Short mmCIF file of C-alpha atoms in Angstrom, two decimals:
data_model
loop_
_atom_site.label_atom_id
_atom_site.label_comp_id
_atom_site.label_asym_id
_atom_site.label_seq_id
_atom_site.Cartn_x
_atom_site.Cartn_y
_atom_site.Cartn_z
CA GLU A 1 163.43 -107.22 -67.11
CA PRO A 2 162.25 -107.51 -63.80
CA GLU A 3 159.77 -109.19 -63.05
CA VAL A 4 158.14 -110.90 -59.66
CA THR A 5 158.95 -113.91 -57.77
CA GLN A 6 158.17 -116.62 -55.36
CA THR A 7 158.67 -119.18 -52.87
CA PRO A 8 158.71 -121.59 -53.32
CA SER A 9 157.18 -123.22 -56.87
CA HIS A 10 155.79 -125.88 -55.03
CA GLN A 11 155.12 -127.14 -51.11
CA VAL A 12 153.14 -130.08 -49.52
CA THR A 13 151.68 -129.37 -46.14
CA GLN A 14 149.50 -131.82 -44.73
CA MET A 15 145.52 -130.67 -43.81
CA GLY A 16 145.76 -128.38 -40.24
CA GLN A 17 149.59 -126.93 -41.12
CA GLU A 18 149.92 -123.27 -40.89
CA VAL A 19 152.15 -122.01 -44.90
CA ILE A 20 153.74 -119.16 -45.46
CA LEU A 21 154.69 -118.28 -49.28
CA ARG A 22 156.78 -115.84 -50.22
CA CYS A 23 156.44 -112.96 -53.37
CA VAL A 24 159.78 -110.53 -53.97
CA PRO A 25 157.38 -108.03 -56.35
CA ILE A 26 159.03 -105.56 -58.96
CA SER A 27 161.22 -102.98 -56.72
CA ASN A 28 159.50 -99.65 -58.48
CA HIS A 29 155.93 -101.00 -57.52
CA LEU A 30 153.81 -99.84 -54.79
CA TYR A 31 150.93 -102.60 -54.68
CA PHE A 32 151.12 -105.41 -54.24
CA TYR A 33 148.05 -108.80 -55.10
CA TRP A 34 147.86 -112.45 -53.86
CA TYR A 35 146.16 -114.41 -56.36
CA ARG A 36 145.00 -118.81 -56.02
CA GLN A 37 144.11 -120.86 -59.30
CA ILE A 38 142.64 -124.26 -58.62
CA LEU A 39 143.53 -126.55 -60.80
CA GLY A 40 141.29 -126.24 -64.22
CA GLN A 41 139.60 -123.43 -62.35
CA LYS A 42 139.40 -119.61 -63.15
CA VAL A 43 142.27 -116.71 -61.32
CA GLU A 44 140.22 -115.47 -58.17
CA PHE A 45 141.83 -112.45 -56.94
CA LEU A 46 142.20 -113.10 -52.71
CA VAL A 47 143.82 -109.61 -51.49
CA SER A 48 145.83 -105.78 -52.73
CA PHE A 49 148.20 -104.36 -50.70
CA TYR A 50 149.49 -100.59 -50.61
CA ASN A 51 151.28 -98.31 -48.33
CA ASN A 52 151.23 -101.34 -46.02
CA GLU A 53 147.40 -102.27 -45.27
CA ILE A 54 145.40 -104.60 -47.36
CA SER A 55 143.41 -102.13 -49.95
CA GLU A 56 140.81 -104.61 -51.17
CA LYS A 57 139.97 -108.58 -50.30
CA SER A 58 137.53 -110.95 -51.42
CA GLU A 59 135.08 -112.93 -49.75
CA ILE A 60 137.45 -116.53 -49.92
CA PHE A 61 140.71 -113.51 -48.15
CA ASP A 62 139.32 -115.00 -44.42
CA ASP A 63 140.56 -114.92 -41.06
CA GLN A 64 142.99 -118.14 -41.39
CA PHE A 65 144.83 -115.62 -44.40
CA SER A 66 147.03 -112.95 -43.65
CA VAL A 67 149.75 -111.31 -45.61
CA GLU A 68 152.50 -108.62 -44.54
CA ARG A 69 155.11 -106.84 -45.54
CA PRO A 70 158.21 -107.70 -43.37
CA ASP A 71 160.27 -105.58 -45.26
CA GLY A 72 161.62 -103.34 -48.07
CA SER A 73 161.72 -106.80 -51.28
CA ASN A 74 159.76 -109.11 -49.82
CA PHE A 75 156.00 -109.46 -49.70
CA THR A 76 153.84 -112.86 -47.47
CA LEU A 77 151.03 -114.99 -48.00
CA LYS A 78 149.53 -116.61 -44.58
CA ILE A 79 147.63 -119.71 -44.26
CA ARG A 80 146.43 -120.42 -40.89
CA SER A 81 145.72 -124.46 -40.46
CA THR A 82 144.88 -125.44 -43.69
CA LYS A 83 142.83 -126.67 -45.54
CA LEU A 84 142.45 -129.80 -48.33
CA GLU A 85 140.70 -127.51 -50.37
CA ASP A 86 143.21 -124.39 -50.16
CA SER A 87 145.12 -126.86 -52.72
CA ALA A 88 145.76 -124.70 -55.40
CA MET A 89 148.65 -121.97 -57.47
CA TYR A 90 149.02 -119.41 -55.60
CA PHE A 91 150.01 -116.50 -57.64
CA CYS A 92 151.72 -112.99 -55.98
CA ALA A 93 151.26 -109.60 -58.96
CA SER A 94 153.37 -105.97 -58.78
CA SER A 95 152.07 -103.10 -60.43
CA GLU A 96 153.19 -99.50 -60.39
CA ALA A 97 150.18 -97.87 -60.57
CA GLY A 98 146.73 -98.91 -58.43
CA SER A 99 143.97 -98.06 -61.17
CA GLY A 100 142.68 -96.45 -64.27
CA ARG A 101 146.89 -96.96 -66.63
CA ASP A 102 150.11 -98.17 -65.82
CA ASN A 103 148.67 -100.71 -63.00
CA GLU A 104 149.61 -103.25 -65.26
CA GLN A 105 150.23 -106.58 -62.90
CA PHE A 106 153.70 -108.52 -62.96
CA PHE A 107 152.38 -111.86 -61.82
CA GLY A 108 155.03 -114.42 -61.00
CA PRO A 109 155.47 -117.73 -61.79
CA GLY A 110 153.13 -118.99 -58.74
CA THR A 111 153.62 -121.35 -56.00
CA ARG A 112 151.76 -125.24 -56.68
CA LEU A 113 150.30 -125.48 -52.44
CA THR A 114 149.16 -128.73 -51.80
CA VAL A 115 147.62 -129.73 -49.15
CA LEU A 116 147.35 -133.31 -48.31
CA LEU B 1 132.80 -103.79 -60.63
CA ALA B 2 132.33 -103.97 -64.50
CA LYS B 3 131.67 -108.14 -65.74
CA THR B 4 132.92 -109.02 -68.54
CA THR B 5 131.48 -111.34 -70.77
CA GLN B 6 133.57 -113.14 -73.72
CA PRO B 7 134.02 -116.73 -75.64
CA ILE B 8 134.54 -119.55 -73.70
CA SER B 9 136.28 -120.38 -76.96
CA MET B 10 138.07 -119.71 -79.01
CA ASP B 11 140.38 -123.31 -82.48
CA SER B 12 141.81 -121.18 -84.88
CA TYR B 13 144.66 -122.13 -87.11
CA GLU B 14 148.11 -120.94 -87.79
CA GLY B 15 148.82 -117.99 -89.62
CA GLN B 16 145.54 -116.43 -89.20
CA GLU B 17 144.54 -113.57 -87.68
CA VAL B 18 141.91 -113.86 -84.43
CA ASN B 19 140.06 -111.68 -82.73
CA ILE B 20 138.13 -112.11 -79.62
CA THR B 21 135.37 -109.77 -78.25
CA CYS B 22 135.24 -108.78 -75.39
CA SER B 23 131.88 -107.07 -73.59
CA HIS B 24 131.61 -104.81 -70.32
CA ASN B 25 128.45 -102.10 -70.66
CA ASN B 26 128.94 -100.75 -67.73
CA ILE B 27 132.22 -100.19 -67.33
CA ALA B 28 132.98 -96.59 -65.77
CA THR B 29 133.93 -93.53 -67.26
CA ASN B 30 137.45 -93.90 -65.76
CA ASP B 31 138.19 -97.39 -66.25
CA TYR B 32 140.88 -98.93 -68.45
CA ILE B 33 140.15 -101.74 -70.66
CA THR B 34 143.24 -104.45 -69.99
CA TRP B 35 143.56 -108.13 -71.37
CA TYR B 36 145.96 -110.81 -70.29
CA GLN B 37 147.06 -114.46 -71.71
CA GLN B 38 147.19 -117.17 -69.55
CA PHE B 39 149.57 -120.65 -70.09
CA PRO B 40 149.00 -123.39 -68.23
CA SER B 41 150.76 -123.87 -64.28
CA GLN B 42 152.02 -119.95 -65.46
CA GLY B 43 150.79 -116.83 -63.87
CA PRO B 44 148.44 -114.09 -66.45
CA ARG B 45 150.40 -111.34 -68.61
CA PHE B 46 149.53 -108.65 -69.14
CA ILE B 47 149.62 -107.81 -73.33
CA ILE B 48 147.89 -104.91 -73.89
CA GLN B 49 146.12 -101.83 -72.32
CA GLY B 50 143.46 -99.43 -73.87
CA TYR B 51 141.21 -96.66 -73.22
CA LYS B 52 139.28 -95.59 -76.49
CA THR B 53 139.84 -95.91 -80.91
CA LYS B 54 143.00 -98.51 -81.70
CA VAL B 55 145.90 -99.45 -79.73
CA THR B 56 148.92 -101.64 -81.18
CA ASN B 57 151.81 -103.17 -79.42
CA GLU B 58 154.24 -106.16 -81.00
CA VAL B 59 151.70 -108.13 -79.46
CA ALA B 60 148.13 -106.88 -80.13
CA SER B 61 146.07 -104.33 -81.86
CA LEU B 62 143.24 -103.68 -78.81
CA PHE B 63 139.87 -101.89 -81.20
CA ILE B 64 137.71 -100.86 -78.82
CA PRO B 65 133.91 -98.38 -80.50
CA ALA B 66 132.83 -95.25 -78.95
CA ASP B 67 130.83 -96.18 -76.39
CA ARG B 68 133.28 -97.84 -75.35
CA LYS B 69 131.04 -101.15 -74.11
CA SER B 70 133.46 -103.68 -76.36
CA SER B 71 137.01 -104.84 -76.69
CA THR B 72 138.34 -107.04 -79.49
CA LEU B 73 141.47 -108.10 -78.72
CA SER B 74 143.79 -109.36 -82.38
CA LEU B 75 145.72 -111.52 -83.09
CA PRO B 76 147.91 -111.67 -86.14
CA ARG B 77 149.51 -113.92 -87.82
CA VAL B 78 148.38 -116.92 -84.63
CA SER B 79 151.44 -119.73 -84.27
CA LEU B 80 151.00 -123.11 -82.14
CA SER B 81 152.12 -120.33 -78.98
CA ASP B 82 149.50 -118.78 -79.38
CA THR B 83 147.30 -121.37 -77.97
CA ALA B 84 146.09 -120.10 -74.65
CA VAL B 85 143.38 -118.87 -72.29
CA TYR B 86 142.66 -115.08 -73.18
CA TYR B 87 141.42 -112.81 -70.38
CA CYS B 88 139.73 -109.36 -70.66
CA LEU B 89 139.06 -107.24 -67.30
CA VAL B 90 137.98 -103.90 -66.46
CA LEU B 91 138.75 -101.98 -63.83
CA GLU B 92 136.72 -99.87 -61.90
CA GLY B 93 139.25 -97.62 -59.68
CA GLY B 94 139.93 -100.09 -57.08
CA PHE B 95 142.61 -102.84 -57.34
CA LYS B 96 139.99 -106.32 -56.66
CA THR B 97 140.54 -107.15 -60.37
CA ILE B 98 138.60 -109.95 -61.43
CA PHE B 99 139.18 -112.32 -64.47
CA GLY B 100 136.30 -113.77 -65.70
CA ALA B 101 137.29 -117.75 -67.19
CA GLY B 102 138.68 -115.80 -70.54
CA THR B 103 138.94 -117.32 -73.55
CA ARG B 104 140.60 -120.80 -74.44
CA LEU B 105 142.39 -119.66 -77.78
CA PHE B 106 143.55 -123.37 -79.49
CA VAL B 107 145.53 -122.99 -82.84
CA LYS B 108 145.74 -125.84 -84.23
CA ALA B 109 148.73 -126.68 -87.20
#
């Protein structure tokens, strides 16, 4: 069964550093998403991406964040100048459709980001 | 965005049927109702999706009344491994998926 993959599984960085989290969505999916989940809290939407541009973003997704699909397979989340409060699990997801039927999102295993 | 309301937590015993109800009073005409399951330190996993009446798959059933203002996820004969957080989602056409707090189901032996 096809699956979403994410690398690395765990990233430790110093405050102020930049990190890039990588995701490989399912190959025939057209919609891509990033979420984060702070330990013990709910899953929070960050951004959705379709047709090489951001479709929607949350209030969390400010200028510190950016997303890119640099090639036909990878989808990346860049966090500039990391802060302690960026420590969280970051999930990538992809779906065939963006809304309505068949918009089931497939989630990756996540990247645990620890900012020291 | 349509807001969903579900119980914060539920307890059950192995072998029992568990029903988790979600309210979504402002659901839009074109919206589908989707349920996800999440285990600790894992990404959410799709369980079932429906528009109206009843949908059943190998994992669960989803009951949606005619007014579609609520939905009930039914898990038949739960086991310890069904202990997880269950999320009810309603998407309003756009691509912004809002997860609520979910329902923490704890299955006891």
